[in-house]
CSV table of C-alpha atoms in Angstrom, one decimal:
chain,number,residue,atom,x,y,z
A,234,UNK,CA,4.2,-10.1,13.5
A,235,UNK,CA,7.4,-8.6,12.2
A,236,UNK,CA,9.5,-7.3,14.8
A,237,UNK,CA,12.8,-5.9,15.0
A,238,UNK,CA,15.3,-7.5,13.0
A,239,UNK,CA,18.1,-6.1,14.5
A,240,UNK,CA,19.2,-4.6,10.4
A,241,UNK,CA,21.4,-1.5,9.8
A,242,UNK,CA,20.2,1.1,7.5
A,243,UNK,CA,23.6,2.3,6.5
A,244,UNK,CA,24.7,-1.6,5.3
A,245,UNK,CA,21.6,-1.6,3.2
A,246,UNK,CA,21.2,1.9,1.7
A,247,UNK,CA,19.4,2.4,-1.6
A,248,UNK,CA,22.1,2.7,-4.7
A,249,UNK,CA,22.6,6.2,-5.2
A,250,UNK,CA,19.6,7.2,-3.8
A,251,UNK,CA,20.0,10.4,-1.0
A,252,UNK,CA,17.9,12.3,0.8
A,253,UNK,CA,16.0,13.2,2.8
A,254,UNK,CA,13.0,11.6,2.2
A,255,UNK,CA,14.7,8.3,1.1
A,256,UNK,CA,16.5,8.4,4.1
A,257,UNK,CA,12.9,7.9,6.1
A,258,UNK,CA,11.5,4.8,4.2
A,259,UNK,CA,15.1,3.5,4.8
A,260,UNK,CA,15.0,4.6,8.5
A,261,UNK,CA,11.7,2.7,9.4
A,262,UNK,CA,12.6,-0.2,6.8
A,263,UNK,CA,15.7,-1.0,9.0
A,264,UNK,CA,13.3,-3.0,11.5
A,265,UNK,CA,13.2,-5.6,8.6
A,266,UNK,CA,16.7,-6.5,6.4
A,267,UNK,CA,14.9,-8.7,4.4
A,268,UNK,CA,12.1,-6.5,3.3
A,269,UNK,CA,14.4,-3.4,2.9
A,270,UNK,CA,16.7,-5.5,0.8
A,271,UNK,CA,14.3,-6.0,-1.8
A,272,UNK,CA,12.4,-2.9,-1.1
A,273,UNK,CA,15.6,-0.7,-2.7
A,274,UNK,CA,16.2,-3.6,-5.2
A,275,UNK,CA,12.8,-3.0,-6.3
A,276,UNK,CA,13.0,0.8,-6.8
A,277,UNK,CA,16.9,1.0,-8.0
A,278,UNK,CA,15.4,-0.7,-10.5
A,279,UNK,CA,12.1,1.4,-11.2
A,280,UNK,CA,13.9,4.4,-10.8
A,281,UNK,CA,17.5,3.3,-12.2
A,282,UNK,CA,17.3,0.3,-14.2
A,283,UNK,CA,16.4,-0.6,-17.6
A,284,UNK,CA,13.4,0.2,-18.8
A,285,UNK,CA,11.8,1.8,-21.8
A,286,UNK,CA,10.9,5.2,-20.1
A,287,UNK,CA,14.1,7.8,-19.8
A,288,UNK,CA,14.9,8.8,-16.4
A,289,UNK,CA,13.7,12.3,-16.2
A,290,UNK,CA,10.4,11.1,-17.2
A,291,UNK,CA,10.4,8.4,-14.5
A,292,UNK,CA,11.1,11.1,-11.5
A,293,UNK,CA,8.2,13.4,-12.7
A,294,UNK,CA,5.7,10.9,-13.3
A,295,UNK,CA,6.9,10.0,-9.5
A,296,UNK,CA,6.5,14.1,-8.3
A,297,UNK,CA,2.6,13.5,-9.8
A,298,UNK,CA,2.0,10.2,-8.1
A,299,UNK,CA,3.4,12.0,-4.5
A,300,UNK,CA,1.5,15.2,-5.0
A,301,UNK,CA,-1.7,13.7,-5.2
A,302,UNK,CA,-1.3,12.7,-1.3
A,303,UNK,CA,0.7,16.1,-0.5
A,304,UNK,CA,3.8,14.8,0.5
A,305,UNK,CA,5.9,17.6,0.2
A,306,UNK,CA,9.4,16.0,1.5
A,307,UNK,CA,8.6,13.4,-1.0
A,308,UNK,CA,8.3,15.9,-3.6
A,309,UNK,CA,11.2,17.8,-2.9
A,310,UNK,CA,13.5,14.9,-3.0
A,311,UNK,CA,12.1,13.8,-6.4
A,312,UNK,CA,12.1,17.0,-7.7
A,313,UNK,CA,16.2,17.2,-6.9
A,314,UNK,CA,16.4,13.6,-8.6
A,315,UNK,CA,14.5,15.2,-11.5
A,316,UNK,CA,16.7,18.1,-12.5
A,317,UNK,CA,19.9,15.6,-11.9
A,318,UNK,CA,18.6,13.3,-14.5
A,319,UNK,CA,18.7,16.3,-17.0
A,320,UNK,CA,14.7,17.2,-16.3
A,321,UNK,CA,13.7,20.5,-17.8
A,322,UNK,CA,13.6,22.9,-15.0
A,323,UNK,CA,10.4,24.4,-16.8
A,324,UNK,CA,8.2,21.2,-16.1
A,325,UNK,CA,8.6,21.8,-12.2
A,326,UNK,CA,6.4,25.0,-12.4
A,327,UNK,CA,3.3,22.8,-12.9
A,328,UNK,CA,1.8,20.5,-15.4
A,329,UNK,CA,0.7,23.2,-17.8
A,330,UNK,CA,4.6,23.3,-19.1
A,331,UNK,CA,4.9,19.4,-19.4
A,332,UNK,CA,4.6,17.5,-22.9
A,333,UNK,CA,1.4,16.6,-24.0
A,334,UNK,CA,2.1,13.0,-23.3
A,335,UNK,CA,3.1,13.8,-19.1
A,336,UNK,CA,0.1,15.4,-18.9
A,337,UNK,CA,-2.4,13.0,-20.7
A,338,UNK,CA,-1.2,10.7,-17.9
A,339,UNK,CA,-3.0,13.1,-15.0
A,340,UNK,CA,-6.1,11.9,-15.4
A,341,UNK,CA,-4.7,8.4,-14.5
A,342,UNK,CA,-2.9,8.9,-11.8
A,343,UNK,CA,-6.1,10.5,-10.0
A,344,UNK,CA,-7.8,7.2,-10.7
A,345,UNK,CA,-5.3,5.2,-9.5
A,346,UNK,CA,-4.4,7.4,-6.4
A,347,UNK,CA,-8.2,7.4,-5.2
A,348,UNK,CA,-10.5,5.2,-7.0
A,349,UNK,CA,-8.5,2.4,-9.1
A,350,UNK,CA,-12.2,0.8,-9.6
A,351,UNK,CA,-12.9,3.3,-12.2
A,352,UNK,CA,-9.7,2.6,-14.6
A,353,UNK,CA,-10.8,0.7,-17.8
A,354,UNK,CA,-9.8,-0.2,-21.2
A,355,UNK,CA,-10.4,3.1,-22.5
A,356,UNK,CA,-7.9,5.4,-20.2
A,357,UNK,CA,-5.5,3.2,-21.8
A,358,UNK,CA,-6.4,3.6,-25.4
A,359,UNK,CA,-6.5,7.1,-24.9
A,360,UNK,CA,-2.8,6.7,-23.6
A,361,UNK,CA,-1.6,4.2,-26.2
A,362,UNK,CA,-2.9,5.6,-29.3
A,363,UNK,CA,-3.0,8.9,-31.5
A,364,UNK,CA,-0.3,11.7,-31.1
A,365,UNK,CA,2.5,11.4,-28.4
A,366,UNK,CA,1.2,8.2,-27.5
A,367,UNK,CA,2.8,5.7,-24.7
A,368,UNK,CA,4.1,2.5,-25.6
A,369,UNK,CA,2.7,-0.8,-23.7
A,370,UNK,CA,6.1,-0.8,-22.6
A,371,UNK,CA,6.2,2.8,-21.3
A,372,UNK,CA,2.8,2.8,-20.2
A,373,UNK,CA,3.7,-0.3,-18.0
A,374,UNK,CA,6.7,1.3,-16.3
A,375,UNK,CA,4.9,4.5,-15.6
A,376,UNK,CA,1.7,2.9,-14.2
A,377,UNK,CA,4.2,0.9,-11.6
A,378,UNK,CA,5.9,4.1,-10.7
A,379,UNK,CA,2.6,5.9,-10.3
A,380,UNK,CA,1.5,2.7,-7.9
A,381,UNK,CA,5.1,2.7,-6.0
A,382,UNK,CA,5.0,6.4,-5.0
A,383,UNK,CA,0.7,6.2,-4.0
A,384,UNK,CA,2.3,3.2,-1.8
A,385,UNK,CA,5.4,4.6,-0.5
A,386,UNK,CA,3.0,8.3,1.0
A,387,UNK,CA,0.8,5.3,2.3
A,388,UNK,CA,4.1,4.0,4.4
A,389,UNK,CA,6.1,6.7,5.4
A,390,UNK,CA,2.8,8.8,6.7
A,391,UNK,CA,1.5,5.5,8.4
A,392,UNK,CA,5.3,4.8,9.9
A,393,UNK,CA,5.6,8.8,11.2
A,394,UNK,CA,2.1,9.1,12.4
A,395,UNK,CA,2.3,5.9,14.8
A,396,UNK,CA,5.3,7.5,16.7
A,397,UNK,CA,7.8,4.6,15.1
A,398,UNK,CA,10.4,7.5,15.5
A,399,UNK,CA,9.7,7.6,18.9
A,400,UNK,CA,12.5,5.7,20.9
A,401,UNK,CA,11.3,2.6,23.0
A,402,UNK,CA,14.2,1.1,25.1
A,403,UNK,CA,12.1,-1.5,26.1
A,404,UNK,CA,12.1,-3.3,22.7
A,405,UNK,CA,13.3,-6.0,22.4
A,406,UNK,CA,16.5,-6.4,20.1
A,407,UNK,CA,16.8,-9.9,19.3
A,408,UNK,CA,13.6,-11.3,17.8
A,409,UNK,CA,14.7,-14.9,17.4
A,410,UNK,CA,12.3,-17.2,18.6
A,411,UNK,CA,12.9,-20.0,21.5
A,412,UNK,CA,13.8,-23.4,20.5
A,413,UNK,CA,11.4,-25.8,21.7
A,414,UNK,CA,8.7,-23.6,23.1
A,415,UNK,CA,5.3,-24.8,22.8
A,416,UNK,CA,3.1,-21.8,24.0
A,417,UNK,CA,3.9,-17.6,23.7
A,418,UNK,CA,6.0,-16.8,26.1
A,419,UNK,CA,6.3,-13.1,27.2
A,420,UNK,CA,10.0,-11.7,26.7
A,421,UNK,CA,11.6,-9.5,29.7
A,422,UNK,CA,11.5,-5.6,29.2
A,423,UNK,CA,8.0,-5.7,27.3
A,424,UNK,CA,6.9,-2.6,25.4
A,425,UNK,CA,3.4,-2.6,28.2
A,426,UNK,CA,1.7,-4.8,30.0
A,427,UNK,CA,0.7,-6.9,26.6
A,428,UNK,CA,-2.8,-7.3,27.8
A,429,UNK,CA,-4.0,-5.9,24.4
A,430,UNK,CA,-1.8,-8.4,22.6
A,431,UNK,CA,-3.0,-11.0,24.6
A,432,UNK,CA,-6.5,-10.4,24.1
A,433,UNK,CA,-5.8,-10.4,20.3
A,434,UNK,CA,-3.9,-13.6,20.7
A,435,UNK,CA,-6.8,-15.5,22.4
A,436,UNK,CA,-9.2,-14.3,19.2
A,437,UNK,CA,-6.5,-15.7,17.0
A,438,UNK,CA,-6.1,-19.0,19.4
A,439,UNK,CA,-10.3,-19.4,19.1
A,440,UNK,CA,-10.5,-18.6,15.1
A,441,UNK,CA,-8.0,-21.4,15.0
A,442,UNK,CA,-9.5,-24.1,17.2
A,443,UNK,CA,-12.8,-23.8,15.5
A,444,UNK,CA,-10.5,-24.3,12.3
A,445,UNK,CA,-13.1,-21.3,10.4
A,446,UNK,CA,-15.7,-22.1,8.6
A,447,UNK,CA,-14.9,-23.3,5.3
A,448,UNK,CA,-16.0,-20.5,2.1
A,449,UNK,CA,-18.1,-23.7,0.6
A,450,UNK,CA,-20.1,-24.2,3.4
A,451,UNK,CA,-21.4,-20.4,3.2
A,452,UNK,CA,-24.3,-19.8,1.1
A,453,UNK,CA,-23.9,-16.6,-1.6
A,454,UNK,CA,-26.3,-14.3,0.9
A,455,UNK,CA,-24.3,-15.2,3.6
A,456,UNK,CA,-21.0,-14.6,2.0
A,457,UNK,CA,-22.2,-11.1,0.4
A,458,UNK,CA,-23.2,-10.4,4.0
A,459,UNK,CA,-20.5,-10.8,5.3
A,460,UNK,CA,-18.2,-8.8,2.8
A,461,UNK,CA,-20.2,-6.3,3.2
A,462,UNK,CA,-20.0,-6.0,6.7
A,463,UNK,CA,-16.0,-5.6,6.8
A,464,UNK,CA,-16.6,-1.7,5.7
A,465,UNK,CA,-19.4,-0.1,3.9
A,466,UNK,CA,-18.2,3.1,4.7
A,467,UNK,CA,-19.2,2.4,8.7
A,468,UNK,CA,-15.4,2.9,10.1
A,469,UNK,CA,-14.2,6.4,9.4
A,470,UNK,CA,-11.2,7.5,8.5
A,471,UNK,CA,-9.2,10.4,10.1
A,472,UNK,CA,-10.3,14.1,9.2
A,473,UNK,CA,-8.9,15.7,6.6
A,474,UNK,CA,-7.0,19.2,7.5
A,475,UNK,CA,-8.2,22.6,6.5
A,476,UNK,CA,-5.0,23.7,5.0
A,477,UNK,CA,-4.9,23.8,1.2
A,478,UNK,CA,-1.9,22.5,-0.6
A,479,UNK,CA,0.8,24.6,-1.1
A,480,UNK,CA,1.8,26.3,-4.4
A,481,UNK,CA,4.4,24.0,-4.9
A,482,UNK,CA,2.5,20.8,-4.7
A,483,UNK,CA,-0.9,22.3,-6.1
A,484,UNK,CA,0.8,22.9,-9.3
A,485,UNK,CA,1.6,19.2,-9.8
A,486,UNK,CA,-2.7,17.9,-8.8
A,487,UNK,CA,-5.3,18.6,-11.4
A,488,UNK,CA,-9.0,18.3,-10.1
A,489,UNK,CA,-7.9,18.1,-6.1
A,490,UNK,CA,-11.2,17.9,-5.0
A,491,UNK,CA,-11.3,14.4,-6.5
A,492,UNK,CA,-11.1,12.0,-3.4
A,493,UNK,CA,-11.4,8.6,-2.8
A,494,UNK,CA,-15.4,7.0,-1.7
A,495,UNK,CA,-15.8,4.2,0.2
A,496,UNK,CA,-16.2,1.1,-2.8
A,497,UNK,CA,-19.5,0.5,-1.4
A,498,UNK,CA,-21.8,2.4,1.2
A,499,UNK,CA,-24.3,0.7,3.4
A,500,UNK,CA,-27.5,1.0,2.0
A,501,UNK,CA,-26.3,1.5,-1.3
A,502,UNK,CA,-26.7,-0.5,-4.6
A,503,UNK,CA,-23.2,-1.2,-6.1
A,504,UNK,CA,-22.8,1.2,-9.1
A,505,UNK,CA,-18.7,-0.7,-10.2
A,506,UNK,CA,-18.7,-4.4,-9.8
A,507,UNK,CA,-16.6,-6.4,-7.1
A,508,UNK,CA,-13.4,-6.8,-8.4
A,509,UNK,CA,-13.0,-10.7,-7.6
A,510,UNK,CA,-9.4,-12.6,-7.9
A,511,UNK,CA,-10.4,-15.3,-8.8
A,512,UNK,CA,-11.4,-14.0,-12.4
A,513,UNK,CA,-8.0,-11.7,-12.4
A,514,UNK,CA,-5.1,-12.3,-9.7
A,515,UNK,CA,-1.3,-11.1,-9.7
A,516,UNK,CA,0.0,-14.9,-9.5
A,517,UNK,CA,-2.1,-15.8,-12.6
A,518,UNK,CA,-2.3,-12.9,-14.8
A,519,UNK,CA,-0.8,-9.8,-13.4
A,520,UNK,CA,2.8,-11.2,-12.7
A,521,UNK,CA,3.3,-12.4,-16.7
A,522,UNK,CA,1.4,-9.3,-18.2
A,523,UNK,CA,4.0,-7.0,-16.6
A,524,UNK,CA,6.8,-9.5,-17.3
A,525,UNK,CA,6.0,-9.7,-21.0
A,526,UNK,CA,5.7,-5.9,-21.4
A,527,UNK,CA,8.5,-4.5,-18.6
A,528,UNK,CA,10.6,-7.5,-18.0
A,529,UNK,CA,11.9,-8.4,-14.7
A,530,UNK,CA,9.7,-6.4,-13.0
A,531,UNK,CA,7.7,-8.8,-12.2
A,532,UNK,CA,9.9,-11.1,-10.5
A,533,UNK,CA,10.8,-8.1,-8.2
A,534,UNK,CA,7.1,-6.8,-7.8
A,535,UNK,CA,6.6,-10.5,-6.9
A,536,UNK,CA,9.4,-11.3,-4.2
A,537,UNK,CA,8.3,-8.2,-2.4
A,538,UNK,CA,4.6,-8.8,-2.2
A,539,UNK,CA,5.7,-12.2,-0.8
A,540,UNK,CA,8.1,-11.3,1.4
A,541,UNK,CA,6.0,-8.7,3.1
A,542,UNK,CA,2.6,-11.4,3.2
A,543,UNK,CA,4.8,-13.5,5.1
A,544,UNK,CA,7.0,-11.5,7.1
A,545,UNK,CA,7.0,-12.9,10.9
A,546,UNK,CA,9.3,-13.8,13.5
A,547,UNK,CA,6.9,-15.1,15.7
A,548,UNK,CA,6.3,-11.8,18.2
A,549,UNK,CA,3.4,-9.8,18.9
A,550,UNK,CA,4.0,-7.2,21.5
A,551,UNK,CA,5.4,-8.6,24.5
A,552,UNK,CA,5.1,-12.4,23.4
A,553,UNK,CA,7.0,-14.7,21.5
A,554,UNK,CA,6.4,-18.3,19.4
A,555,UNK,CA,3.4,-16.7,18.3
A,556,UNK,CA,1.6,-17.6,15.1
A,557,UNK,CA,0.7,-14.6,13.2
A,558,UNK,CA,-0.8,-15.8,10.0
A,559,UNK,CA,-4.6,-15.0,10.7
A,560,UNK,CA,-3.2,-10.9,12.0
A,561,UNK,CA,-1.5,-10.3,8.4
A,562,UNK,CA,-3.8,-11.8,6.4
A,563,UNK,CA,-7.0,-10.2,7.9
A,564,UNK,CA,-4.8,-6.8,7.6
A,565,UNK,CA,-4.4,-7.3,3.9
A,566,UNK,CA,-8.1,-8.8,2.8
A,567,UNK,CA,-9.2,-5.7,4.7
A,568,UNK,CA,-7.3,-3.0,2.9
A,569,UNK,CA,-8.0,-5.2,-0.5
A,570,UNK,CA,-11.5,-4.8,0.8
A,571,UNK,CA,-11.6,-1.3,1.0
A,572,UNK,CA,-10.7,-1.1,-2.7
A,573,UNK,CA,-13.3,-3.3,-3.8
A,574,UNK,CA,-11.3,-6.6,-4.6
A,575,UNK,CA,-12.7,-10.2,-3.1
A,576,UNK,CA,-11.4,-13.4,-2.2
A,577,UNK,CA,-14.5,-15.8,-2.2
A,578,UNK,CA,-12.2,-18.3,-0.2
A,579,UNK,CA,-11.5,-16.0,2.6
A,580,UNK,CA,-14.0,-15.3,5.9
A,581,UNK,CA,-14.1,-12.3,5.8
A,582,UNK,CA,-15.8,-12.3,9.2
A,583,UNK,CA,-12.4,-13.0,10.7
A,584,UNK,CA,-11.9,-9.1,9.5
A,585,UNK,CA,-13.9,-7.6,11.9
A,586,UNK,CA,-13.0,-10.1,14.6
A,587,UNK,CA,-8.9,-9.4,14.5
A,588,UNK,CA,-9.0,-5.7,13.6
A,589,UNK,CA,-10.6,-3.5,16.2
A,590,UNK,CA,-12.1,-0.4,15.2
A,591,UNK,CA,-9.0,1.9,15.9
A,592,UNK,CA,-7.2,0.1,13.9
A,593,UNK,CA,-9.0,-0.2,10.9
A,594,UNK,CA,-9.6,3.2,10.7
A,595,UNK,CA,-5.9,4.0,10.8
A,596,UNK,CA,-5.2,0.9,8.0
A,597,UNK,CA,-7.8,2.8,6.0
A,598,UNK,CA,-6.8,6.3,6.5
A,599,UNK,CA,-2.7,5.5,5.7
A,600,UNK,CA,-4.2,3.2,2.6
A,601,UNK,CA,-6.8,6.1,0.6
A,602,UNK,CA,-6.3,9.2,2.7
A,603,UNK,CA,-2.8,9.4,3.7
A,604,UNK,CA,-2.3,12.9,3.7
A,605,UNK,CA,-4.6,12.9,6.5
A,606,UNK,CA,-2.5,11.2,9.1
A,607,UNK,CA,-0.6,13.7,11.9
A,608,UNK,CA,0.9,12.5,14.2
A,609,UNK,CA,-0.4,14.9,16.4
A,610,UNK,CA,-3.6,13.3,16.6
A,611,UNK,CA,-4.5,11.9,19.7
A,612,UNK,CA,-6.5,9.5,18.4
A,613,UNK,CA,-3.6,7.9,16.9
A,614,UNK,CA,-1.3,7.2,20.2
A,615,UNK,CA,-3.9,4.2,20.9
A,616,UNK,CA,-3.4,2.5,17.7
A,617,UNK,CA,-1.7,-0.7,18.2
A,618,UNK,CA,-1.1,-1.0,22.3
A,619,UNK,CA,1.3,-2.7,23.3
A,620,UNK,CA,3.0,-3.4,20.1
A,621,UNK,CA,6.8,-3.1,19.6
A,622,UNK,CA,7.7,-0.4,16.9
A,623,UNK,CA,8.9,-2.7,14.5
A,624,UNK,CA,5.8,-4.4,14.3
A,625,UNK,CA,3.7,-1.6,13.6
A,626,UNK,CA,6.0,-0.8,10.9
A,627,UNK,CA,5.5,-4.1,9.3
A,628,UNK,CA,1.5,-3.3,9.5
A,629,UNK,CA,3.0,-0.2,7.1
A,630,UNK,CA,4.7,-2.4,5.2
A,631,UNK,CA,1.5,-4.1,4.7
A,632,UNK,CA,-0.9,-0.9,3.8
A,633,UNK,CA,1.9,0.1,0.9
A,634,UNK,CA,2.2,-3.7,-0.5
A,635,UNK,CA,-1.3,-4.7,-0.5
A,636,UNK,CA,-2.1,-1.1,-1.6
A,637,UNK,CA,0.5,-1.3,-4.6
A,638,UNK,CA,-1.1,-4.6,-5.6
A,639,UNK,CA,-4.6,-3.7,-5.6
A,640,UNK,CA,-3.6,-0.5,-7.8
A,641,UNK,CA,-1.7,-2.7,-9.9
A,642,UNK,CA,-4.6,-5.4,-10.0
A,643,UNK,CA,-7.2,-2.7,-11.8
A,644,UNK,CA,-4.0,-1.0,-14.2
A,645,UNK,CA,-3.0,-4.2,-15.7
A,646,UNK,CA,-6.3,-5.7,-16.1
A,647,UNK,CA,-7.7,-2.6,-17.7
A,648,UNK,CA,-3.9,-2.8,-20.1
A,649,UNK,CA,-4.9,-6.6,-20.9
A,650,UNK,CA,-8.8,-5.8,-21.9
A,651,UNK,CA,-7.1,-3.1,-24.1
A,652,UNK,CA,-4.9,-5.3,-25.6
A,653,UNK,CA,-7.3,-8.6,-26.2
């Protein structure tokens, strides 16, 4: 896993981005300079950069994306960013004093934030044509920021609700790895006994030996089995609280009662078709749709999904020289999973092999219901054993990249069926 890369915050601070709020993505994304390098890159430029859509715009089509998973400390901060980019004060009382064109864009955001499955061609032809219509180009930029903020709730809830803000002395603040050494080694002042870890490692160690069983040598029953299997709506999710929303969020979330549903239910005939990548993938088709129509973009949406895929320095819990490859990639298949998308090349039996219950259920609460994490919940404090803190932040890092990109996966192929 990723562990603590021994980064400052203040060195790597977002360009004239304060707050609050900011200052808590930065905060937990100091376990990992690399990622938080390109993290802030990516947003400066989202948020800051070029781009067809003016600034205020940008910062309230961000307040709708974080309202949607009540994150009021998100909200606040954007709402200050707002009325410093010369936003109307007037729009902040809710979305019945926005432009038509703000408020066509409700209905997709509730889509995207809850059930991207549903997004087709003809949410965007509503957007893109008639009276105060998008551009492509706008439309493009909005549906990343909408994607970004969904992602960035999923983080910073996942981050606060797995005690990373809780000190641990006994982390280890180097997290090179030993020249030479052949098997994990355990390094001195461990986070717990590591006997979780370790039992993790020796799945990994077995999956590997028996090299896994290649996709082509599964029949198609046996593969649907077996993607079915990973969820159906079997692992639960936290609770949602009884609290409403408050005024001030409420006024920014049409239809609030819309939620996300599990993609497909044991039991239950399929009513959207599995979204599979090898028909429509980022590398193929996403990355130059969004270049074409938002340039550069891309290249930064691309670096960071890469970056965080392959984030390791070799540590899991207590142990070091460890190989981490078959842990990341089951973590991101299964949140991928939970939003209906396939990789026929995968096993996705290795799912339910690496991820223990606990575990998944946190992945999928942080990933569809992140409003619901607290990190007062009990529940939560077992999440991960014996895992340093900067590793279960790069697990966050994982739920908000391989959430963005499943978002993203559904906008831009329900832009490019609009546009062919």
């Amino acid at each position: 896993m990723g562990s603590l890369a021994n980064a400052s915050v203040t060195t790597l601070a977002a360009p004239s981005e304060p707050g609050a709020a900011q200052d808590s993505v930065l905060r937990y994304l100091g376990f990992h300079a690399e990622y938080l390098t390109v993290f802030t890159r990516t947003q400066h430029f989202l948020m800051r950069g070029d781009g067809p859509l003016a600034f205020d715009m940008r910062y309230y089509v961000a307040i709708m994306a974080a309202g949607r998973h009540r994150c009021d400390w998100l909200v606040d901060q954007l709402k200050e960013e707002f009325l410093a980019n010369g936003g109307e004060p007037r729009w902040l009382d809710g979305l019945q004093h926005v432009p038509k064109k703000l408020a066509d864009l409700n209905e997709v955001n509730k889509i995207m934030a809850h059930r991207p499955w549903l997004l087709n061609k003809s949410h965007i032809e509503r957007l893109a044509k008639g009276r105060d219509n998008w551009s492509l180009g706008e439309l493009l930029q909005a549906l990343t920021v909408l994607a970004h903020y969904h992602a960035v709730c999923s983080f910073v809830r996942g981050c606060h609700a797995l005690g990373v803000d809780q000190p641990d002395s006994t982390e280890p603040s180097d997290a090179s790895t030993p020249s030479g050494a052949k098997e994990p080694q355990q390094c001195a002042g461990s986070p717990s006994d590591g006997a979780p870890v370790q039992q993790l490692m020796q799945k990994m160690r077995t999956l590997s030996e028996q090299q896994l069983r290649a996709a082509d040598q599964l029949t198609v029953e046996e593969k649907n089995e077996i993607y079915a299997a990973v969820d159906s709506g079997a692992v639960e999710a936290e609770q949602p609280s009884q609290q409403p929303a408050p005024d001030q969020l409420a006024r920014f979330v049409e239809d609030a009662e819309f939620a996300y549903e599990d993609f497909s239910r044991r039991g239950e005939p399929h009513t959207v078709s599995t979204f599979r990548v090898q028909d429509y993938n980022w590398e193929d088709h996403g990355f130059s749709l969004v270049n074409r129509l938002y340039s550069d973009v891309g290249v930064l949406l691309d670096d960071k999904f890469r970056i965080a895929f392959h984030l390791t320095y070799q540590t899991m819990g207590s142990f070091r020289s460890v190989d981490t490859r078959l842990f990341r990639r089951a973590v991101w298949r299964y949140i991928q999973c939970l939003y209906g998308i396939r990789h026929d090349d995968y096993d996705y039996a290795v799912v339910n092999q690496l991820l223990d219950r606990r575990l998944k259920s946190f992945v999928k609460t942080a990933c569809v219901y992140p409003e619901r994490l607290e990190p007062s919940n009990e529940r939560l404090k077992h999440v991960m054993e014996g895992f340093q803190r900067s590793e279960k932040v790069h697990v966050a890092i994982l739920c908000l990249e391989a959430r963005l990109q499943s978002e993203l996966l559904y906008a831009l192929r329900a832009v490019m069926r609009y546009t062919t």
